[in-house]
Amino acid sequence: QVQLQESGPGLVRPSETLSLTCTVSGGSVSSGTYYWSWIRQPPGQGLEWVGYLFYSGITNYNPSLKSRVSMSVDTSKNQFSLKLNSVTAADTAIYYCASYHYVSGTYMFWGQGTLITVSS
Amino acid sequence: QSALTQPASVSGSPGQSITISCTGSTNDVGNYNLVSWYQQHPGKAPKVMIYEVTKRPSGVSDRFSGSKSGNTASLTISGLQAEDEADYYCCSYAGSYSFSLFGGGTKVTVL
Protein backbone atom coordinates (compact mmCIF):
# COMPACT_ATOMS: atom_id res chain seq x y z
CA GLN A 1 0.00 0.00 0.00
CA VAL A 2 1.29 3.41 -0.96
CA GLN A 3 2.07 5.76 1.92
CA LEU A 4 2.70 9.48 1.58
CA GLN A 5 4.23 11.96 4.01
CA GLU A 6 4.32 15.73 3.61
CA SER A 7 7.12 17.88 4.97
CA GLY A 8 7.37 21.63 5.04
CA PRO A 9 8.10 24.75 7.09
CA GLY A 10 4.77 25.31 8.88
CA LEU A 11 5.03 29.10 8.67
CA VAL A 12 5.62 31.19 5.54
CA ARG A 13 5.84 34.98 5.34
CA PRO A 14 3.49 36.86 3.01
CA SER A 15 4.87 37.35 -0.53
CA GLU A 16 7.38 34.53 -0.05
CA THR A 17 7.40 31.04 -1.58
CA LEU A 18 5.77 28.03 0.03
CA SER A 19 7.75 24.83 -0.54
CA LEU A 20 6.49 21.35 0.34
CA THR A 21 7.81 17.87 -0.29
CA CYS A 22 5.93 14.58 -0.33
CA THR A 23 7.87 11.38 0.31
CA VAL A 24 6.35 8.23 -1.15
CA SER A 25 6.85 4.76 0.33
CA GLY A 26 5.36 1.41 -0.61
CA GLY A 27 5.36 2.47 -4.24
CA SER A 28 7.37 4.39 -6.81
CA VAL A 29 6.83 7.92 -8.12
CA SER A 30 7.97 6.44 -11.44
CA SER A 31 4.88 4.26 -11.50
CA GLY A 32 2.63 5.05 -14.42
CA THR A 33 -0.43 4.29 -12.30
CA TYR A 34 -0.86 7.58 -10.48
CA TYR A 35 -0.87 11.31 -10.95
CA TRP A 36 0.98 12.67 -7.92
CA SER A 37 -1.25 15.40 -6.57
CA TRP A 38 -1.55 18.25 -4.10
CA ILE A 39 -4.85 19.18 -2.50
CA ARG A 40 -5.39 21.89 0.10
CA GLN A 41 -8.01 22.63 2.72
CA PRO A 42 -8.27 26.06 4.39
CA PRO A 43 -9.14 25.78 8.10
CA GLY A 44 -12.78 24.83 8.50
CA GLN A 45 -13.37 24.77 4.75
CA GLY A 46 -13.56 22.31 1.87
CA LEU A 47 -11.02 20.63 -0.37
CA GLU A 48 -9.38 22.29 -3.37
CA TRP A 49 -7.31 20.59 -6.04
CA VAL A 50 -3.97 22.40 -6.44
CA GLY A 51 -2.35 20.35 -9.19
CA TYR A 52 -0.70 17.13 -10.23
CA LEU A 53 2.36 15.82 -11.97
CA PHE A 54 3.07 12.59 -13.77
CA TYR A 55 6.42 10.86 -13.41
CA SER A 56 7.30 11.89 -16.97
CA GLY A 57 7.20 15.52 -15.88
CA ILE A 58 3.78 16.37 -17.29
CA THR A 59 1.98 18.78 -14.99
CA ASN A 60 -1.52 20.24 -14.66
CA TYR A 61 -2.44 23.02 -12.27
CA ASN A 62 -5.65 24.53 -10.95
CA PRO A 63 -6.37 27.46 -13.29
CA SER A 64 -6.89 29.77 -10.30
CA LEU A 65 -3.35 29.04 -9.05
CA LYS A 66 -1.55 28.33 -12.30
CA SER A 67 0.48 31.55 -12.40
CA ARG A 68 1.98 30.85 -8.96
CA VAL A 69 2.39 27.04 -8.84
CA SER A 70 5.10 24.66 -9.92
CA MET A 71 5.65 20.98 -9.19
CA SER A 72 8.60 18.68 -9.68
CA VAL A 73 9.58 15.07 -9.07
CA ASP A 74 12.81 13.57 -7.72
CA THR A 75 12.79 9.90 -8.68
CA SER A 76 16.10 9.24 -6.88
CA LYS A 77 14.49 10.18 -3.55
CA ASN A 78 10.99 8.93 -4.45
CA GLN A 79 9.63 12.40 -3.72
CA PHE A 80 7.61 15.07 -5.42
CA SER A 81 7.39 18.74 -4.52
CA LEU A 82 5.15 21.79 -4.62
CA LYS A 83 6.15 25.43 -4.84
CA LEU A 84 3.60 28.22 -4.50
CA ASN A 85 4.99 31.73 -4.79
CA SER A 86 3.74 35.15 -3.71
CA VAL A 87 1.67 33.64 -0.92
CA THR A 88 -0.98 35.56 1.02
CA ALA A 89 -3.12 34.73 4.05
CA ALA A 90 -5.60 33.12 1.65
CA ASP A 91 -3.04 30.36 1.05
CA THR A 92 -3.17 29.30 4.70
CA ALA A 93 -4.40 25.70 4.63
CA ILE A 94 -3.70 22.08 5.35
CA TYR A 95 -1.83 20.79 2.32
CA TYR A 96 -2.25 17.13 1.44
CA CYS A 97 -0.30 15.11 -1.06
CA ALA A 98 -2.22 12.27 -2.65
CA SER A 99 -1.98 9.64 -5.35
CA TYR A 100 -4.65 10.04 -8.04
CA HIS A 101 -5.49 6.82 -9.85
CA TYR A 102 -6.34 8.33 -13.21
CA VAL A 103 -8.17 5.30 -14.64
CA SER A 104 -10.73 5.34 -11.83
CA GLY A 105 -10.54 9.07 -11.11
CA THR A 106 -9.84 8.41 -7.45
CA TYR A 107 -7.53 9.90 -4.85
CA MET A 108 -6.56 6.48 -3.53
CA PHE A 109 -3.95 7.32 -0.91
CA TRP A 110 -3.40 10.50 1.09
CA GLY A 111 -0.71 11.91 3.31
CA GLN A 112 -1.68 13.01 6.80
CA GLY A 113 -1.55 16.66 5.74
CA THR A 114 0.58 19.55 6.93
CA LEU A 115 -0.72 22.93 8.11
CA ILE A 116 0.89 25.87 6.38
CA THR A 117 0.22 29.27 7.92
CA VAL A 118 0.98 32.44 6.00
CA SER A 119 1.70 35.21 8.47
CA SER A 120 4.27 37.85 9.21
CA GLN B 1 -15.28 26.53 -12.46
CA SER B 2 -17.49 26.41 -9.35
CA ALA B 3 -17.28 23.65 -6.82
CA LEU B 4 -19.90 20.95 -6.83
CA THR B 5 -22.95 21.66 -4.64
CA GLN B 6 -23.62 19.61 -1.52
CA PRO B 7 -25.96 20.25 1.41
CA ALA B 8 -24.07 21.71 4.36
CA SER B 9 -25.44 19.17 6.80
CA VAL B 10 -27.48 15.98 7.00
CA SER B 11 -28.51 14.16 10.14
CA GLY B 12 -30.13 10.89 11.07
CA SER B 13 -30.72 8.52 13.96
CA PRO B 14 -28.76 5.31 14.42
CA GLY B 15 -30.03 2.62 12.06
CA GLN B 16 -31.63 5.07 9.65
CA SER B 17 -30.55 5.78 6.08
CA ILE B 18 -29.40 9.15 4.81
CA THR B 19 -28.54 10.42 1.35
CA ILE B 20 -26.12 13.19 0.43
CA SER B 21 -26.50 14.85 -2.96
CA CYS B 22 -23.76 16.33 -5.12
CA THR B 23 -24.87 18.53 -7.99
CA GLY B 24 -22.60 19.52 -10.81
CA SER B 25 -23.09 20.17 -14.50
CA THR B 26 -22.78 18.58 -17.94
CA ASN B 27 -19.08 19.52 -17.78
CA ASP B 28 -18.33 17.25 -14.85
CA VAL B 29 -20.75 14.94 -12.98
CA GLY B 30 -23.11 14.67 -15.94
CA ASN B 31 -20.41 13.84 -18.46
CA TYR B 32 -18.12 11.42 -16.64
CA ASN B 33 -18.61 8.36 -14.45
CA LEU B 34 -15.60 9.42 -12.40
CA VAL B 35 -17.35 10.57 -9.25
CA SER B 36 -15.82 9.64 -5.91
CA TRP B 37 -16.80 10.24 -2.30
CA TYR B 38 -14.48 10.86 0.67
CA GLN B 39 -15.06 10.61 4.40
CA GLN B 40 -13.08 12.93 6.66
CA HIS B 41 -13.05 12.70 10.44
CA PRO B 42 -11.81 15.74 12.40
CA GLY B 43 -8.06 16.17 12.16
CA LYS B 44 -7.70 13.29 9.72
CA ALA B 45 -7.01 12.98 6.02
CA PRO B 46 -9.89 12.15 3.68
CA LYS B 47 -10.56 8.48 2.91
CA VAL B 48 -12.17 7.21 -0.27
CA MET B 49 -15.53 5.51 0.32
CA ILE B 50 -16.93 5.29 -3.23
CA TYR B 51 -15.28 5.62 -6.64
CA GLU B 52 -16.48 5.48 -10.24
CA VAL B 53 -19.96 6.48 -8.97
CA THR B 54 -20.89 3.12 -7.45
CA LYS B 55 -17.77 1.11 -6.57
CA ARG B 56 -16.53 0.46 -3.03
CA PRO B 57 -12.85 0.01 -2.21
CA SER B 58 -11.88 -3.11 -0.34
CA GLY B 59 -12.56 -2.68 3.36
CA VAL B 60 -15.34 -0.11 3.04
CA SER B 61 -18.65 -1.19 4.57
CA ASP B 62 -21.44 -2.16 2.18
CA ARG B 63 -23.63 0.28 4.11
CA PHE B 64 -22.14 2.91 1.80
CA SER B 65 -23.49 3.08 -1.73
CA GLY B 66 -23.34 5.56 -4.60
CA SER B 67 -25.48 6.47 -7.57
CA LYS B 68 -25.87 9.12 -10.24
CA SER B 69 -28.71 10.64 -12.21
CA GLY B 70 -27.97 13.31 -14.76
CA ASN B 71 -25.81 16.01 -13.18
CA THR B 72 -26.38 14.82 -9.60
CA ALA B 73 -24.50 12.10 -7.77
CA SER B 74 -25.59 10.72 -4.42
CA LEU B 75 -24.05 8.89 -1.48
CA THR B 76 -26.35 6.80 0.70
CA ILE B 77 -25.38 5.55 4.13
CA SER B 78 -27.72 2.86 5.41
CA GLY B 79 -27.89 1.54 8.97
CA LEU B 80 -26.35 4.78 10.24
CA GLN B 81 -23.78 4.28 13.01
CA ALA B 82 -22.06 6.67 15.40
CA GLU B 83 -18.75 6.13 13.60
CA ASP B 84 -20.27 7.51 10.39
CA GLU B 85 -20.37 10.99 11.91
CA ALA B 86 -17.89 12.92 9.75
CA ASP B 87 -17.60 15.30 6.82
CA TYR B 88 -18.22 13.87 3.36
CA TYR B 89 -16.93 15.30 0.09
CA CYS B 90 -17.82 14.41 -3.46
CA CYS B 91 -15.32 14.81 -6.28
CA SER B 92 -15.71 14.63 -10.03
CA TYR B 93 -13.36 14.61 -12.98
CA ALA B 94 -14.08 17.77 -14.96
CA GLY B 95 -11.92 17.50 -18.06
CA SER B 96 -8.27 18.32 -18.48
CA TYR B 97 -8.64 22.06 -17.74
CA SER B 98 -10.50 22.04 -14.40
CA PHE B 99 -9.52 18.40 -13.78
CA SER B 100 -10.84 17.74 -10.26
CA LEU B 101 -13.80 19.52 -8.69
CA PHE B 102 -14.77 18.92 -5.07
CA GLY B 103 -18.06 19.57 -3.38
CA GLY B 104 -18.19 21.97 -0.47
CA GLY B 105 -18.64 19.11 1.98
CA THR B 106 -21.54 17.77 4.05
CA LYS B 107 -21.39 17.32 7.80
CA VAL B 108 -23.19 14.14 8.82
CA THR B 109 -24.51 14.09 12.36
CA VAL B 110 -25.76 10.95 14.06
CA LEU B 111 -28.48 12.01 16.48
mmCIF file of C-alpha atoms in Angstrom:
data_model
loop_
_atom_site.group_PDB
_atom_site.id
_atom_site.type_symbol
_atom_site.label_atom_id
_atom_site.label_comp_id
_atom_site.label_asym_id
_atom_site.label_seq_id
_atom_site.Cartn_x
_atom_site.Cartn_y
_atom_site.Cartn_z
ATOM 1 C CA GLN A 1 0.000 0.000 0.000
ATOM 2 C CA VAL A 2 1.294 3.411 -0.956
ATOM 3 C CA GLN A 3 2.067 5.763 1.916
ATOM 4 C CA LEU A 4 2.705 9.476 1.585
ATOM 5 C CA GLN A 5 4.230 11.964 4.014
ATOM 6 C CA GLU A 6 4.321 15.728 3.607
ATOM 7 C CA SER A 7 7.115 17.877 4.969
ATOM 8 C CA GLY A 8 7.366 21.630 5.042
ATOM 9 C CA PRO A 9 8.104 24.746 7.093
ATOM 10 C CA GLY A 10 4.773 25.310 8.876
ATOM 11 C CA LEU A 11 5.026 29.103 8.667
ATOM 12 C CA VAL A 12 5.619 31.185 5.545
ATOM 13 C CA ARG A 13 5.842 34.976 5.344
ATOM 14 C CA PRO A 14 3.494 36.856 3.008
ATOM 15 C CA SER A 15 4.867 37.355 -0.528
ATOM 16 C CA GLU A 16 7.379 34.530 -0.052
ATOM 17 C CA THR A 17 7.402 31.039 -1.577
ATOM 18 C CA LEU A 18 5.773 28.027 0.031
ATOM 19 C CA SER A 19 7.754 24.829 -0.542
ATOM 20 C CA LEU A 20 6.487 21.354 0.339
ATOM 21 C CA THR A 21 7.808 17.874 -0.289
ATOM 22 C CA CYS A 22 5.934 14.583 -0.331
ATOM 23 C CA THR A 23 7.869 11.380 0.310
ATOM 24 C CA VAL A 24 6.354 8.233 -1.148
ATOM 25 C CA SER A 25 6.847 4.761 0.326
ATOM 26 C CA GLY A 26 5.365 1.411 -0.613
ATOM 27 C CA GLY A 27 5.364 2.469 -4.244
ATOM 28 C CA SER A 28 7.373 4.390 -6.806
ATOM 29 C CA VAL A 29 6.829 7.916 -8.119
ATOM 30 C CA SER A 30 7.972 6.442 -11.439
ATOM 31 C CA SER A 31 4.882 4.265 -11.502
ATOM 32 C CA GLY A 32 2.631 5.053 -14.419
ATOM 33 C CA THR A 33 -0.432 4.286 -12.297
ATOM 34 C CA TYR A 34 -0.864 7.584 -10.480
ATOM 35 C CA TYR A 35 -0.871 11.305 -10.951
ATOM 36 C CA TRP A 36 0.983 12.671 -7.921
ATOM 37 C CA SER A 37 -1.248 15.402 -6.568
ATOM 38 C CA TRP A 38 -1.547 18.249 -4.096
ATOM 39 C CA ILE A 39 -4.853 19.185 -2.497
ATOM 40 C CA ARG A 40 -5.389 21.887 0.104
ATOM 41 C CA GLN A 41 -8.008 22.634 2.723
ATOM 42 C CA PRO A 42 -8.269 26.065 4.393
ATOM 43 C CA PRO A 43 -9.141 25.780 8.095
ATOM 44 C CA GLY A 44 -12.782 24.825 8.497
ATOM 45 C CA GLN A 45 -13.373 24.775 4.747
ATOM 46 C CA GLY A 46 -13.557 22.312 1.874
ATOM 47 C CA LEU A 47 -11.021 20.628 -0.370
ATOM 48 C CA GLU A 48 -9.376 22.286 -3.368
ATOM 49 C CA TRP A 49 -7.312 20.585 -6.044
ATOM 50 C CA VAL A 50 -3.967 22.398 -6.440
ATOM 51 C CA GLY A 51 -2.345 20.355 -9.189
ATOM 52 C CA TYR A 52 -0.699 17.133 -10.231
ATOM 53 C CA LEU A 53 2.357 15.823 -11.966
ATOM 54 C CA PHE A 54 3.072 12.594 -13.771
ATOM 55 C CA TYR A 55 6.417 10.862 -13.411
ATOM 56 C CA SER A 56 7.303 11.889 -16.965
ATOM 57 C CA GLY A 57 7.201 15.517 -15.881
ATOM 58 C CA ILE A 58 3.782 16.367 -17.294
ATOM 59 C CA THR A 59 1.977 18.781 -14.987
ATOM 60 C CA ASN A 60 -1.519 20.235 -14.664
ATOM 61 C CA TYR A 61 -2.435 23.022 -12.267
ATOM 62 C CA ASN A 62 -5.646 24.529 -10.948
ATOM 63 C CA PRO A 63 -6.375 27.461 -13.287
ATOM 64 C CA SER A 64 -6.892 29.772 -10.298
ATOM 65 C CA LEU A 65 -3.348 29.041 -9.053
ATOM 66 C CA LYS A 66 -1.551 28.330 -12.304
ATOM 67 C CA SER A 67 0.483 31.548 -12.401
ATOM 68 C CA ARG A 68 1.981 30.847 -8.956
ATOM 69 C CA VAL A 69 2.391 27.042 -8.843
ATOM 70 C CA SER A 70 5.098 24.660 -9.919
ATOM 71 C CA MET A 71 5.654 20.980 -9.186
ATOM 72 C CA SER A 72 8.600 18.679 -9.680
ATOM 73 C CA VAL A 73 9.581 15.075 -9.068
ATOM 74 C CA ASP A 74 12.805 13.569 -7.721
ATOM 75 C CA THR A 75 12.790 9.903 -8.678
ATOM 76 C CA SER A 76 16.097 9.236 -6.876
ATOM 77 C CA LYS A 77 14.491 10.184 -3.549
ATOM 78 C CA ASN A 78 10.995 8.932 -4.451
ATOM 79 C CA GLN A 79 9.626 12.399 -3.723
ATOM 80 C CA PHE A 80 7.605 15.072 -5.420
ATOM 81 C CA SER A 81 7.386 18.738 -4.521
ATOM 82 C CA LEU A 82 5.151 21.790 -4.623
ATOM 83 C CA LYS A 83 6.152 25.433 -4.841
ATOM 84 C CA LEU A 84 3.599 28.223 -4.495
ATOM 85 C CA ASN A 85 4.990 31.727 -4.794
ATOM 86 C CA SER A 86 3.742 35.154 -3.714
ATOM 87 C CA VAL A 87 1.668 33.643 -0.921
ATOM 88 C CA THR A 88 -0.984 35.557 1.022
ATOM 89 C CA ALA A 89 -3.115 34.731 4.047
ATOM 90 C CA ALA A 90 -5.602 33.119 1.652
ATOM 91 C CA ASP A 91 -3.042 30.359 1.048
ATOM 92 C CA THR A 92 -3.173 29.301 4.702
ATOM 93 C CA ALA A 93 -4.399 25.703 4.626
ATOM 94 C CA ILE A 94 -3.703 22.085 5.347
ATOM 95 C CA TYR A 95 -1.831 20.790 2.320
ATOM 96 C CA TYR A 96 -2.254 17.125 1.437
ATOM 97 C CA CYS A 97 -0.295 15.113 -1.064
ATOM 98 C CA ALA A 98 -2.217 12.266 -2.646
ATOM 99 C CA SER A 99 -1.982 9.638 -5.346
ATOM 100 C CA TYR A 100 -4.652 10.040 -8.037
ATOM 101 C CA HIS A 101 -5.491 6.817 -9.853
ATOM 102 C CA TYR A 102 -6.344 8.325 -13.206
ATOM 103 C CA VAL A 103 -8.166 5.302 -14.638
ATOM 104 C CA SER A 104 -10.734 5.345 -11.828
ATOM 105 C CA GLY A 105 -10.544 9.073 -11.114
ATOM 106 C CA THR A 106 -9.837 8.415 -7.453
ATOM 107 C CA TYR A 107 -7.530 9.896 -4.845
ATOM 108 C CA MET A 108 -6.561 6.485 -3.525
ATOM 109 C CA PHE A 109 -3.947 7.323 -0.911
ATOM 110 C CA TRP A 110 -3.396 10.501 1.088
ATOM 111 C CA GLY A 111 -0.713 11.906 3.306
ATOM 112 C CA GLN A 112 -1.677 13.010 6.798
ATOM 113 C CA GLY A 113 -1.546 16.656 5.738
ATOM 114 C CA THR A 114 0.577 19.552 6.928
ATOM 115 C CA LEU A 115 -0.721 22.929 8.106
ATOM 116 C CA ILE A 116 0.892 25.873 6.381
ATOM 117 C CA THR A 117 0.220 29.269 7.924
ATOM 118 C CA VAL A 118 0.981 32.442 6.004
ATOM 119 C CA SER A 119 1.700 35.207 8.470
ATOM 120 C CA SER A 120 4.274 37.851 9.207
ATOM 121 C CA GLN B 1 -15.283 26.533 -12.458
ATOM 122 C CA SER B 2 -17.490 26.409 -9.351
ATOM 123 C CA ALA B 3 -17.279 23.653 -6.819
ATOM 124 C CA LEU B 4 -19.898 20.945 -6.826
ATOM 125 C CA THR B 5 -22.952 21.660 -4.637
ATOM 126 C CA GLN B 6 -23.618 19.614 -1.520
ATOM 127 C CA PRO B 7 -25.960 20.246 1.415
ATOM 128 C CA ALA B 8 -24.075 21.709 4.361
ATOM 129 C CA SER B 9 -25.442 19.169 6.801
ATOM 130 C CA VAL B 10 -27.476 15.982 7.001
ATOM 131 C CA SER B 11 -28.508 14.158 10.141
ATOM 132 C CA GLY B 12 -30.129 10.887 11.072
ATOM 133 C CA SER B 13 -30.725 8.524 13.956
ATOM 134 C CA PRO B 14 -28.765 5.305 14.421
ATOM 135 C CA GLY B 15 -30.026 2.624 12.058
ATOM 136 C CA GLN B 16 -31.634 5.070 9.651
ATOM 137 C CA SER B 17 -30.547 5.778 6.077
ATOM 138 C CA ILE B 18 -29.405 9.150 4.811
ATOM 139 C CA THR B 19 -28.542 10.420 1.348
ATOM 140 C CA ILE B 20 -26.119 13.190 0.431
ATOM 141 C CA SER B 21 -26.497 14.849 -2.957
ATOM 142 C CA CYS B 22 -23.763 16.327 -5.115
ATOM 143 C CA THR B 23 -24.872 18.525 -7.993
ATOM 144 C CA GLY B 24 -22.604 19.519 -10.809
ATOM 145 C CA SER B 25 -23.087 20.168 -14.501
ATOM 146 C CA THR B 26 -22.780 18.582 -17.935
ATOM 147 C CA ASN B 27 -19.077 19.522 -17.777
ATOM 148 C CA ASP B 28 -18.332 17.251 -14.851
ATOM 149 C CA VAL B 29 -20.748 14.944 -12.985
ATOM 150 C CA GLY B 30 -23.107 14.671 -15.943
ATOM 151 C CA ASN B 31 -20.415 13.841 -18.464
ATOM 152 C CA TYR B 32 -18.124 11.420 -16.636
ATOM 153 C CA ASN B 33 -18.612 8.356 -14.454
ATOM 154 C CA LEU B 34 -15.602 9.424 -12.397
ATOM 155 C CA VAL B 35 -17.352 10.566 -9.246
ATOM 156 C CA SER B 36 -15.817 9.637 -5.907
ATOM 157 C CA TRP B 37 -16.801 10.240 -2.296
ATOM 158 C CA TYR B 38 -14.483 10.862 0.666
ATOM 159 C CA GLN B 39 -15.058 10.613 4.398
ATOM 160 C CA GLN B 40 -13.084 12.931 6.659
ATOM 161 C CA HIS B 41 -13.053 12.700 10.436
ATOM 162 C CA PRO B 42 -11.811 15.745 12.400
ATOM 163 C CA GLY B 43 -8.059 16.174 12.162
ATOM 164 C CA LYS B 44 -7.700 13.291 9.715
ATOM 165 C CA ALA B 45 -7.012 12.978 6.017
ATOM 166 C CA PRO B 46 -9.892 12.151 3.678
ATOM 167 C CA LYS B 47 -10.559 8.477 2.914
ATOM 168 C CA VAL B 48 -12.173 7.211 -0.268
ATOM 169 C CA MET B 49 -15.528 5.507 0.319
ATOM 170 C CA ILE B 50 -16.928 5.285 -3.235
ATOM 171 C CA TYR B 51 -15.276 5.618 -6.643
ATOM 172 C CA GLU B 52 -16.481 5.485 -10.239
ATOM 173 C CA VAL B 53 -19.958 6.480 -8.968
ATOM 174 C CA THR B 54 -20.887 3.116 -7.445
ATOM 175 C CA LYS B 55 -17.768 1.110 -6.574
ATOM 176 C CA ARG B 56 -16.533 0.465 -3.034
ATOM 177 C CA PRO B 57 -12.852 0.015 -2.213
ATOM 178 C CA SER B 58 -11.882 -3.107 -0.340
ATOM 179 C CA GLY B 59 -12.564 -2.677 3.362
ATOM 180 C CA VAL B 60 -15.345 -0.107 3.037
ATOM 181 C CA SER B 61 -18.645 -1.187 4.566
ATOM 182 C CA ASP B 62 -21.435 -2.156 2.176
ATOM 183 C CA ARG B 63 -23.633 0.276 4.111
ATOM 184 C CA PHE B 64 -22.140 2.909 1.803
ATOM 185 C CA SER B 65 -23.485 3.081 -1.735
ATOM 186 C CA GLY B 66 -23.344 5.560 -4.600
ATOM 187 C CA SER B 67 -25.484 6.473 -7.569
ATOM 188 C CA LYS B 68 -25.870 9.118 -10.237
ATOM 189 C CA SER B 69 -28.708 10.635 -12.214
ATOM 190 C CA GLY B 70 -27.971 13.313 -14.758
ATOM 191 C CA ASN B 71 -25.808 16.011 -13.179
ATOM 192 C CA THR B 72 -26.378 14.825 -9.601
ATOM 193 C CA ALA B 73 -24.499 12.100 -7.772
ATOM 194 C CA SER B 74 -25.590 10.720 -4.418
ATOM 195 C CA LEU B 75 -24.055 8.894 -1.485
ATOM 196 C CA THR B 76 -26.352 6.800 0.697
ATOM 197 C CA ILE B 77 -25.381 5.553 4.133
ATOM 198 C CA SER B 78 -27.717 2.860 5.405
ATOM 199 C CA GLY B 79 -27.889 1.540 8.967
ATOM 200 C CA LEU B 80 -26.346 4.779 10.237
ATOM 201 C CA GLN B 81 -23.780 4.275 13.012
ATOM 202 C CA ALA B 82 -22.060 6.669 15.398
ATOM 203 C CA GLU B 83 -18.745 6.126 13.598
ATOM 204 C CA ASP B 84 -20.274 7.506 10.387
ATOM 205 C CA GLU B 85 -20.371 10.992 11.907
ATOM 206 C CA ALA B 86 -17.894 12.918 9.749
ATOM 207 C CA ASP B 87 -17.603 15.300 6.821
ATOM 208 C CA TYR B 88 -18.223 13.871 3.361
ATOM 209 C CA TYR B 89 -16.934 15.304 0.094
ATOM 210 C CA CYS B 90 -17.823 14.408 -3.458
ATOM 211 C CA CYS B 91 -15.316 14.812 -6.276
ATOM 212 C CA SER B 92 -15.705 14.632 -10.030
ATOM 213 C CA TYR B 93 -13.356 14.606 -12.978
ATOM 214 C CA ALA B 94 -14.084 17.773 -14.964
ATOM 215 C CA GLY B 95 -11.919 17.504 -18.059
ATOM 216 C CA SER B 96 -8.273 18.322 -18.482
ATOM 217 C CA TYR B 97 -8.640 22.063 -17.741
ATOM 218 C CA SER B 98 -10.496 22.042 -14.399
ATOM 219 C CA PHE B 99 -9.524 18.405 -13.780
ATOM 220 C CA SER B 100 -10.840 17.744 -10.257
ATOM 221 C CA LEU B 101 -13.803 19.516 -8.694
ATOM 222 C CA PHE B 102 -14.771 18.923 -5.074
ATOM 223 C CA GLY B 103 -18.064 19.572 -3.384
ATOM 224 C CA GLY B 104 -18.195 21.966 -0.469
ATOM 225 C CA GLY B 105 -18.635 19.110 1.982
ATOM 226 C CA THR B 106 -21.538 17.768 4.048
ATOM 227 C CA LYS B 107 -21.395 17.319 7.802
ATOM 228 C CA VAL B 108 -23.189 14.144 8.817
ATOM 229 C CA THR B 109 -24.514 14.092 12.362
ATOM 230 C CA VAL B 110 -25.762 10.947 14.065
ATOM 231 C CA LEU B 111 -28.484 12.011 16.484
#
